[in-house]
Tab-separated table of C-alpha atoms in Angstrom:
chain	number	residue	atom	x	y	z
A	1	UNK	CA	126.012	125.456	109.561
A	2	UNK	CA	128.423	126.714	112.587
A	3	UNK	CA	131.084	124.738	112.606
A	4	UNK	CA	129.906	123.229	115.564
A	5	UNK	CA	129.594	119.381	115.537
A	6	UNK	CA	125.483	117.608	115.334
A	7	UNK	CA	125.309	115.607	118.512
A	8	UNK	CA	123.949	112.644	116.208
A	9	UNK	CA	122.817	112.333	112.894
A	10	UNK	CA	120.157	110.527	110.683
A	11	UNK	CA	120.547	110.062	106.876
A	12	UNK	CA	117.015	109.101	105.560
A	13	UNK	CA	118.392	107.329	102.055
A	14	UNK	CA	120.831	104.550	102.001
A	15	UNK	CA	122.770	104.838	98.165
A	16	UNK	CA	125.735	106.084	97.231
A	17	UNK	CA	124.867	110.264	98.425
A	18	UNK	CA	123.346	108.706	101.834
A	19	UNK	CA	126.347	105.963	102.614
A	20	UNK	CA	129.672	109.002	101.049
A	21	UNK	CA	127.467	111.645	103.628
A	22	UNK	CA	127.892	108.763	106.603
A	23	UNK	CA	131.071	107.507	105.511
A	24	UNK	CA	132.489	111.093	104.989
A	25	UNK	CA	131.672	112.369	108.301
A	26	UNK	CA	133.533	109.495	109.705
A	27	UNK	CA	136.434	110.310	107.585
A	28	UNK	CA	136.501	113.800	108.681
A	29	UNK	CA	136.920	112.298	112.567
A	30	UNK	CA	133.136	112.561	113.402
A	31	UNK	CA	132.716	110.820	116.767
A	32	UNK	CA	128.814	111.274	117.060
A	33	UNK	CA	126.122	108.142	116.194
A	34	UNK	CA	125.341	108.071	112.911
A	35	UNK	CA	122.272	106.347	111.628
A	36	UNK	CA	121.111	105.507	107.702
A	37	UNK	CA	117.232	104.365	107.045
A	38	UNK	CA	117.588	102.464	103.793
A	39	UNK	CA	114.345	101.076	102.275
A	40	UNK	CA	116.479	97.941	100.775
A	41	UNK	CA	117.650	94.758	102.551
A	42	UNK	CA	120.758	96.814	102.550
A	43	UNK	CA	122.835	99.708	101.025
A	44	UNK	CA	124.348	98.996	97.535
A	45	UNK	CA	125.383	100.581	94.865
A	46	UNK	CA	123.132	100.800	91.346
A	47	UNK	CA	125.271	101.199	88.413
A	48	UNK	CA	125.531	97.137	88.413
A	49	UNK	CA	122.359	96.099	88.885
A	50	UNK	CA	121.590	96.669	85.129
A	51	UNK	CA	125.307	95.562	84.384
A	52	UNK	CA	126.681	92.773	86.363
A	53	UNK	CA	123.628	91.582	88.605
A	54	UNK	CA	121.811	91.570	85.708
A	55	UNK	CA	124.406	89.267	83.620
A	56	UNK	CA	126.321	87.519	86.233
A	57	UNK	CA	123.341	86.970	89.102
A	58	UNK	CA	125.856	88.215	92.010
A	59	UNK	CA	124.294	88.252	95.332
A	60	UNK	CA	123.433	91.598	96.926
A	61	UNK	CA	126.574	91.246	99.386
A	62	UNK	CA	128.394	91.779	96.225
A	63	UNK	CA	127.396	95.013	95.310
A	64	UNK	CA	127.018	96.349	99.385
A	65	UNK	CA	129.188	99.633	99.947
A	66	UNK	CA	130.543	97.972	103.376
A	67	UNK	CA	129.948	94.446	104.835
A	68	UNK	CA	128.202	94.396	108.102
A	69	UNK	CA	131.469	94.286	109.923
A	70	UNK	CA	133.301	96.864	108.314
A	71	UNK	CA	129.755	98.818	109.182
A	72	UNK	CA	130.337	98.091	112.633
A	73	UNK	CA	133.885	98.876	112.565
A	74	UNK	CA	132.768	102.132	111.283
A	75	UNK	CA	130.321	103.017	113.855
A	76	UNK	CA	127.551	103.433	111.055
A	77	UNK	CA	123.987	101.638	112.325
A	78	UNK	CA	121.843	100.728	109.293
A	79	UNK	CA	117.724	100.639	109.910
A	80	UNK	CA	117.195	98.437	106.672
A	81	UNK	CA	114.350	97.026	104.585
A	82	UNK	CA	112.154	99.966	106.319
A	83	UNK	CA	110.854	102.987	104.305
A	84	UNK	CA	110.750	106.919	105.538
A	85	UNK	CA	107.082	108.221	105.104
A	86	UNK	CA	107.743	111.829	106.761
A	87	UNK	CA	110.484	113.037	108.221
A	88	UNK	CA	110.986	116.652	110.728
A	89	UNK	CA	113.689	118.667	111.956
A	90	UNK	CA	113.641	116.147	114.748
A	91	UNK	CA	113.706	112.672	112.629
A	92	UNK	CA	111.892	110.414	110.791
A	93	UNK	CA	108.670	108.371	110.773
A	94	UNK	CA	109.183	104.624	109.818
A	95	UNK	CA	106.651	103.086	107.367
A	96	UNK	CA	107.239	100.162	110.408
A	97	UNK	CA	105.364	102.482	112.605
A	98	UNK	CA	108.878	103.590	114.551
A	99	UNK	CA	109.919	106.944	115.046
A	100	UNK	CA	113.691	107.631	114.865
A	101	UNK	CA	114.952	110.898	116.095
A	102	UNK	CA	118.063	112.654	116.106
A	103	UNK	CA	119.703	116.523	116.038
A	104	UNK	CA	120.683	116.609	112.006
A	105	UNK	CA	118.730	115.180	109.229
A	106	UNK	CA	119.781	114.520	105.785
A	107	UNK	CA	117.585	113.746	103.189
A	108	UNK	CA	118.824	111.477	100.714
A	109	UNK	CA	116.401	109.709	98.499
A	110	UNK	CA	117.246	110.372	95.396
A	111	UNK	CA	114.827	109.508	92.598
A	112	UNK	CA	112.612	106.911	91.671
A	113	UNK	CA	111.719	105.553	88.080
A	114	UNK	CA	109.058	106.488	86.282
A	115	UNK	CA	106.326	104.393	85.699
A	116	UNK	CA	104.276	103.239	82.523
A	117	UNK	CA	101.192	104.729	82.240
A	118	UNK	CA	99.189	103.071	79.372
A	119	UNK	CA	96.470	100.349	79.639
A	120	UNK	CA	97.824	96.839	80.842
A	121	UNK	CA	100.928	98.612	82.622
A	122	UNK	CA	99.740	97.850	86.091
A	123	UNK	CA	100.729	93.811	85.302
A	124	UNK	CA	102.782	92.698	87.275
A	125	UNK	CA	105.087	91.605	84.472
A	126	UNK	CA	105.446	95.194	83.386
A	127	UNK	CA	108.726	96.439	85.783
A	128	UNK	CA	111.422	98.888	86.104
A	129	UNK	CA	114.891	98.284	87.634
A	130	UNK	CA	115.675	100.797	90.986
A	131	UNK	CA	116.925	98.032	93.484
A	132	UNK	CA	118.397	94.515	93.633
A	133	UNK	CA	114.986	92.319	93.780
A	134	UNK	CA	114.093	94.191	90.306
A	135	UNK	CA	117.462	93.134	88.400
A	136	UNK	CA	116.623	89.821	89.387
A	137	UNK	CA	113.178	89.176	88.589
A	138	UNK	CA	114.282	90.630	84.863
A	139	UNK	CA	117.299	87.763	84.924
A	140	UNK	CA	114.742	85.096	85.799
A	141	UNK	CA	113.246	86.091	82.529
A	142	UNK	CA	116.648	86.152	80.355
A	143	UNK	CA	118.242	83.741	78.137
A	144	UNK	CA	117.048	81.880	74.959
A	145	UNK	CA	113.503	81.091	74.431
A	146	UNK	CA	112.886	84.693	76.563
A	147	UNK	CA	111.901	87.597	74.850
A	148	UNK	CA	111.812	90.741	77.126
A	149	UNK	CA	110.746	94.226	75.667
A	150	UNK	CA	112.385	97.201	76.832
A	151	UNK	CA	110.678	100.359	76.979
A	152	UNK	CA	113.087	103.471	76.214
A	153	UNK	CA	116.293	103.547	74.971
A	154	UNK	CA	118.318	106.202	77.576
A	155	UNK	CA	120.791	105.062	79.369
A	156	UNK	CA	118.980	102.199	82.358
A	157	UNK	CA	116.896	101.061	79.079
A	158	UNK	CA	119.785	100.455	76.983
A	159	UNK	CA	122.266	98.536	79.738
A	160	UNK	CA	119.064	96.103	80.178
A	161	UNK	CA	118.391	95.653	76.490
A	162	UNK	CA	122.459	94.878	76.982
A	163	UNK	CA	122.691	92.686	79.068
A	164	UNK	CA	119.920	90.620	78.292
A	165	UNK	CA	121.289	90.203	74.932
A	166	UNK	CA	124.655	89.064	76.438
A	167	UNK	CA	122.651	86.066	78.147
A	168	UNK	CA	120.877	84.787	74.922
A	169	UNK	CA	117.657	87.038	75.463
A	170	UNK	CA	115.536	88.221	72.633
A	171	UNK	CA	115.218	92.155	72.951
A	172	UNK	CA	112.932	94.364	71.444
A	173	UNK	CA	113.833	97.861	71.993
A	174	UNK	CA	111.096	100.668	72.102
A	175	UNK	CA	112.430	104.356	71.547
A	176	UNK	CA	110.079	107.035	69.734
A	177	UNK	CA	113.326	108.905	69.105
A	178	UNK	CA	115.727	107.566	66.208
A	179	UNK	CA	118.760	108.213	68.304
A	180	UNK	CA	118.107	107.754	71.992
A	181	UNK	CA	120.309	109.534	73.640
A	182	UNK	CA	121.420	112.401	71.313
A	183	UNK	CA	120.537	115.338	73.131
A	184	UNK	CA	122.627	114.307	75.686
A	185	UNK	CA	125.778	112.868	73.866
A	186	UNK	CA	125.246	114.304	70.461
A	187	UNK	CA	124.625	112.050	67.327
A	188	UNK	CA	127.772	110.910	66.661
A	189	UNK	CA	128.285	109.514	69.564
A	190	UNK	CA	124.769	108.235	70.184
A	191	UNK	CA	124.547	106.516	67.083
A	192	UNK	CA	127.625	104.752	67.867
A	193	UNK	CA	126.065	103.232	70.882
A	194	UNK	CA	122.820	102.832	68.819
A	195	UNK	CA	124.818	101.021	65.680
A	196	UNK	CA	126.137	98.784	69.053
A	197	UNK	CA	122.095	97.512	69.335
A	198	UNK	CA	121.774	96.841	65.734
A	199	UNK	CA	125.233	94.733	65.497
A	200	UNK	CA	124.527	92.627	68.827
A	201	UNK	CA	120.435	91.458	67.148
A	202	UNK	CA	118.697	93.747	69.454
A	203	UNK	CA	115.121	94.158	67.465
A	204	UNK	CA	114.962	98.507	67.299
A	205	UNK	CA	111.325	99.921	66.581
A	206	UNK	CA	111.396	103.606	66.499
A	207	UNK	CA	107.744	104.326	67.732
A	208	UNK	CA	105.705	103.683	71.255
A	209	UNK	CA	103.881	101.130	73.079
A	210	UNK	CA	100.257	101.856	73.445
A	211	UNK	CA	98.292	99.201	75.057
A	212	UNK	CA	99.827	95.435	77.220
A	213	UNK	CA	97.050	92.972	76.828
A	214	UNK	CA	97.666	90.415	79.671
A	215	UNK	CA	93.734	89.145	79.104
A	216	UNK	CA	95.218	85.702	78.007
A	217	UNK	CA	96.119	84.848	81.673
A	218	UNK	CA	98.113	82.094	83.021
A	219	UNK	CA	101.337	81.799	81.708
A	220	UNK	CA	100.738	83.150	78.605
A	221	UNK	CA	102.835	85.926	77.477
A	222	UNK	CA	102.174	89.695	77.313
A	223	UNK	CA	100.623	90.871	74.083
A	224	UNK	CA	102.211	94.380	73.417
A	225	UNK	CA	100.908	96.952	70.689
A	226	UNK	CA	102.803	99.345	69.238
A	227	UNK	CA	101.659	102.954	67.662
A	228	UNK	CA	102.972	101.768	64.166
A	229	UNK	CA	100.233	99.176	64.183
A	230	UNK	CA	102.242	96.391	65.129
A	231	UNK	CA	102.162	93.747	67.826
A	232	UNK	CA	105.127	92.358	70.305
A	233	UNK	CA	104.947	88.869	72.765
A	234	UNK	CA	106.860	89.290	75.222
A	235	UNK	CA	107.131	87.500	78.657
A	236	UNK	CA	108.604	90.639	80.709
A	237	UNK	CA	108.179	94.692	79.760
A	238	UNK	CA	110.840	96.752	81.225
A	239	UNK	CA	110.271	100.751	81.835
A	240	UNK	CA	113.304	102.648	81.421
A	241	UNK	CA	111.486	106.310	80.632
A	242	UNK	CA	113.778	108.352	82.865
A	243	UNK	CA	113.106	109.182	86.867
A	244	UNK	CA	111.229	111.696	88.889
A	245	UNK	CA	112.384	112.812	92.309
A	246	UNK	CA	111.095	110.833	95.356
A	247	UNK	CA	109.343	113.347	97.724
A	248	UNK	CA	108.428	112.924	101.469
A	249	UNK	CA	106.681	115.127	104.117
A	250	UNK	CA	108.364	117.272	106.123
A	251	UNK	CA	111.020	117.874	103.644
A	252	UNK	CA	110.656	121.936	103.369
A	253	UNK	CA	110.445	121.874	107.296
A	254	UNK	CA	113.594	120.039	107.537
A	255	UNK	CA	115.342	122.412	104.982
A	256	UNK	CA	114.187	125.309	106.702
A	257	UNK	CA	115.328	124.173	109.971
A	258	UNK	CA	118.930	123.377	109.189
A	259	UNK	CA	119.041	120.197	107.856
A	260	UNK	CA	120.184	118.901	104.927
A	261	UNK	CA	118.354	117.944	101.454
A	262	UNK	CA	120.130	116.064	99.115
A	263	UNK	CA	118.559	116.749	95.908
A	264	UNK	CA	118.082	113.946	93.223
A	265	UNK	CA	121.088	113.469	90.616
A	266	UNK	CA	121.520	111.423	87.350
A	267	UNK	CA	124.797	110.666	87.660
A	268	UNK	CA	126.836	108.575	90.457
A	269	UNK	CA	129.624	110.775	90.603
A	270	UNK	CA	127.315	113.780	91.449
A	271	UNK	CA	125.322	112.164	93.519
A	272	UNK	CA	129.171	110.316	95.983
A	273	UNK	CA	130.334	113.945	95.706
A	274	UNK	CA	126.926	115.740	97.387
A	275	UNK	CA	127.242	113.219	100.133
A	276	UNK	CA	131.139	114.022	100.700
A	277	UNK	CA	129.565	117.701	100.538
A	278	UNK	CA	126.882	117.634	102.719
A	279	UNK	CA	128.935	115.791	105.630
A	280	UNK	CA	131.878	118.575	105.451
A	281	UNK	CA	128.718	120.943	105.844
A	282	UNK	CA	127.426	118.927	109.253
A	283	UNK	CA	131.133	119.782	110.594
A	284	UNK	CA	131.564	123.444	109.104
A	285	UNK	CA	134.794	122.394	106.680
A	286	UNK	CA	134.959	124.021	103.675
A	287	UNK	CA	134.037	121.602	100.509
A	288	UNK	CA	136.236	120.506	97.600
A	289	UNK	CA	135.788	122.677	94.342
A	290	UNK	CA	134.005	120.506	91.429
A	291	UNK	CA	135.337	119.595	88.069
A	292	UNK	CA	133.375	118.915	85.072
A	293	UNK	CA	131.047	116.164	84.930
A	294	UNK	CA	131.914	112.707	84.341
A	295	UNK	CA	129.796	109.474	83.782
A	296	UNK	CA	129.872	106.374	82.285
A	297	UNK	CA	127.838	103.345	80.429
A	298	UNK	CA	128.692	99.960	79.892
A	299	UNK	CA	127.462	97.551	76.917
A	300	UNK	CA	128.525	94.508	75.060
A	301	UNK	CA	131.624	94.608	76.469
A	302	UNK	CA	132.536	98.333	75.509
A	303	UNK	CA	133.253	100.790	78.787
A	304	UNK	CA	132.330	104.265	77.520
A	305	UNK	CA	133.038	107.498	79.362
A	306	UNK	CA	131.767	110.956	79.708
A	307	UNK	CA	132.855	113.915	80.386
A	308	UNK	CA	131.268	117.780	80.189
A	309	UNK	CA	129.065	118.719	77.722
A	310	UNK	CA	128.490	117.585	74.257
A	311	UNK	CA	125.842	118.992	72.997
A	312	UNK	CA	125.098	122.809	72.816
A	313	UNK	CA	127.580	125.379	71.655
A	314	UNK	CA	130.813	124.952	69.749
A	315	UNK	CA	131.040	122.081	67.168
A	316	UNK	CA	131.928	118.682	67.115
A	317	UNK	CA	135.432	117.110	66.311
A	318	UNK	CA	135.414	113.243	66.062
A	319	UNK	CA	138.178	110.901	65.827
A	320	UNK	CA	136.473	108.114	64.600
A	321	UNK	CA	135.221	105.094	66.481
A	322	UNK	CA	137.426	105.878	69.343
A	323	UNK	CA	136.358	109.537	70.540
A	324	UNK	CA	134.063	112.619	70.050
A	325	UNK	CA	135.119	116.221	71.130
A	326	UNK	CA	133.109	119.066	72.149
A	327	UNK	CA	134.653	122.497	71.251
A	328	UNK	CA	134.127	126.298	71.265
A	329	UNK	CA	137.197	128.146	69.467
A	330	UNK	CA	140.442	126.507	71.289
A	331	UNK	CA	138.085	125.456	74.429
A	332	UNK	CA	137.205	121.815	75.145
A	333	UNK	CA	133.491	121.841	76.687
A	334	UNK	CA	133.147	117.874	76.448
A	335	UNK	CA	134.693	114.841	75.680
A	336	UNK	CA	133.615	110.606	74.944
A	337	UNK	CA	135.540	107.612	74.432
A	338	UNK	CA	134.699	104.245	73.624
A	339	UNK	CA	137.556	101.720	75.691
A	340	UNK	CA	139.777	104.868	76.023
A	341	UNK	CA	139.394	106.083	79.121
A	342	UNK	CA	143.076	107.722	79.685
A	343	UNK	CA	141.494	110.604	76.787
A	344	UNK	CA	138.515	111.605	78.919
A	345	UNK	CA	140.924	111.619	82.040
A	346	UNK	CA	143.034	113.979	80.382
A	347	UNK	CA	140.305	115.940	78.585
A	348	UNK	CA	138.764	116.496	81.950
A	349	UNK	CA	141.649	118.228	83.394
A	350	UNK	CA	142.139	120.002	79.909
A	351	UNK	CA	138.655	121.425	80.692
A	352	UNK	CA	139.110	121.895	84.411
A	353	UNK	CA	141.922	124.004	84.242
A	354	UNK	CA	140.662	126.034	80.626
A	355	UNK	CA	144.018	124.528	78.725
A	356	UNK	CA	143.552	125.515	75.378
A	357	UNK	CA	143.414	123.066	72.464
A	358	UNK	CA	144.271	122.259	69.162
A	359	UNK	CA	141.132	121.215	66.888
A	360	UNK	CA	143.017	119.102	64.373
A	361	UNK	CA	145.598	117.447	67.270
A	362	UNK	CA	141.891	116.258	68.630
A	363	UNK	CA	141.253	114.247	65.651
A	364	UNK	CA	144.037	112.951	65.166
A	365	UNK	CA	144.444	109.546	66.801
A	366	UNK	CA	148.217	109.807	66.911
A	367	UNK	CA	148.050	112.728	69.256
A	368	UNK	CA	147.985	112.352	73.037
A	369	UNK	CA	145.734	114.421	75.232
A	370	UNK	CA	147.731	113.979	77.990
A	371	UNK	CA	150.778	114.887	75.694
A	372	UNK	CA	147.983	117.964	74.752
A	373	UNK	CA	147.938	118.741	78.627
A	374	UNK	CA	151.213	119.010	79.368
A	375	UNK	CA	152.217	121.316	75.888
């Protein structure tokens, strides 16, 4: 980019990288029209649709990034509950027919979940969770006298299986892996969250689903086989087995032509700070170094964070029940805490800044990290 300013912008992609790249360019004193196609009713954020939409049935206003007014104040003009199907270097063709144009594109669609693929999956009471409709079609099916089976146990699979246990819902869980989750955040970690399934009555099989027989009709629930030769009724199936990057048209042409592409992210953090990136691009300012990467989950009440890498290199230090430690030599490469969130605060600026650190201070509860930091 030159420096010099778009003379209006379009943001194909209304979640948290589409809204921080709108938002941003404001912030940075952008005067131009701005203009975000969102496929939803509105924009809104995603973490709590498998948290508190899920338990608490908030309304979509609830979980909006701005309120139509504050939208207005901001000069930002939403084109809502219409898809992109292509988009140029010019703008973007509306699955409503409409063409919207405008000097600067950004692509920002993100990812969509992946979708089931044995027999029976095509029912319609076979779903995933990506927007606000989803999360509540699953809550019409919680509470007691429900039972719901939840297909994969990463990180959307487990909040569900979660959540619906919080309202009274029978869960079976589906994961071919014993610990879900432990490439990512190691095994102890990931059998902490697992143990978390097994404590709250949330019914674990460690195998796949191979066939949903819906040939009883009606309102008769799903019959579900397994691949350990077992059967499961259940009266919703929800796919959590990871996401694949939505693609449009046009999108190498857009690229090539100046524009921005967004590209898809797994975390939220990664995906607010590419938006705050790409807008300081649009105006030619230069963009905030990053820091290691930090994420969270929330289930049965417990708020872990994460930060870095825990798997890999190095070995891990644990201080039991309350945090696990990533660590090459006297280097801290990751960090996890269960309700602690002041340690992987501090252990992210221990990382950022290549402090070095004392393997036996990390497992010892009684030792700050932020006491760590400052030493």
């Amino acid at each position: 980019m030159s420096g010099e300013a778009p003379t209006d912008v379009l943001i194909v992609g209304g979640g948290i990288a589409g809204y921080t790249t709108a938002r941003t360019l404001r912030d940075l004193g952008y005067d131009g029209p701005v203009t975000v196609v969102e496929q939803e009713p509105s924009c809104v954020d995603h973490p709590p649709l498998s948290k508190r939409a899920l338990v608490e049935g908030i309304p979509r206003s609830g979980l909006e990034f701005s309120s139509p007014a504050q939208l207005a104040e901001q000069r930002i003009h939403i084109v809502s509950g219409v898809g992109a199907t292509a988009v140029t270097p010019t703008g973007a063709a509306l699955s409503d027919g409409r063409f919207l144009t405008a000097s600067t594109i950004v692509v920002a669609v993100g990812a969509a979940p992946n979708q089931p693929a044995m027999p029976g999956a095509d029912d319609p009471r076979v779903v995933t969770l990506r927007g606000y409709d989803d999360a509540m079609r699953i809550r019409a099916h919680s509470g007691p006298g429900h039972t719901v089976l939840v297909l994969g146990g990463g990180f959307i699979g487990a909040e569900v299986a979660a959540s619906l246990r919080t309202l009274g819902t029978a869960v079976v869980l589906v994961d071919p892996h014993e610990l879900p989750g432990a490439h990512v955040l190691g095994t102890t970690l990931a059998g902490w969250l697992h143990q978390m399934h097994l404590t709250n009555g949330v019914d674990l099989r460690t195998t796949a689903v191979t066939t949903i027989d819906a040939s009883a009709g009606g309102d008769e629930p799903l019959s579900v086989a397994l691949a350990d030769g077992t059967t499961v009724t259940a009266d919703l199936v929800v796919a959590g087995i990871g996401v694949s990057p939505r693609t449009l048209p046009g999108v190498e042409a857009v690229a090539e032509a100046g524009g921005i592409v967004l590209p898809p992210t797994a975390h939220w953090e990664a995906a607010r700070l590419d938006g705050q990136a790409a807008a300081a691009r649009l105006l030619g300012r230069p963009t905030e170094p990053r820091g290691a990467a930090w994420y969270w989950t929330d289930r049965y009440g417990a708020h872990v964070e994460i930060v870095g890498d825990l798997v890999g290199k190095g070995e891990e230090i644990v201080r039991p029940g309350v945090a696990v430690f990533r660590v090459d030599g006297e280097r801290l490469l990751g960090a996890a805490s269960i309700d602690d969130p002041m340690t992987v605060r501090a252990a992210r600026r221990i990382i950022d800044r290549e402090v070095r650190v004392d393997q036996e201070a990390l497992a010892d509860p009684s030792v700050s990290l932020r006491r760590m930091l400052r030493s």
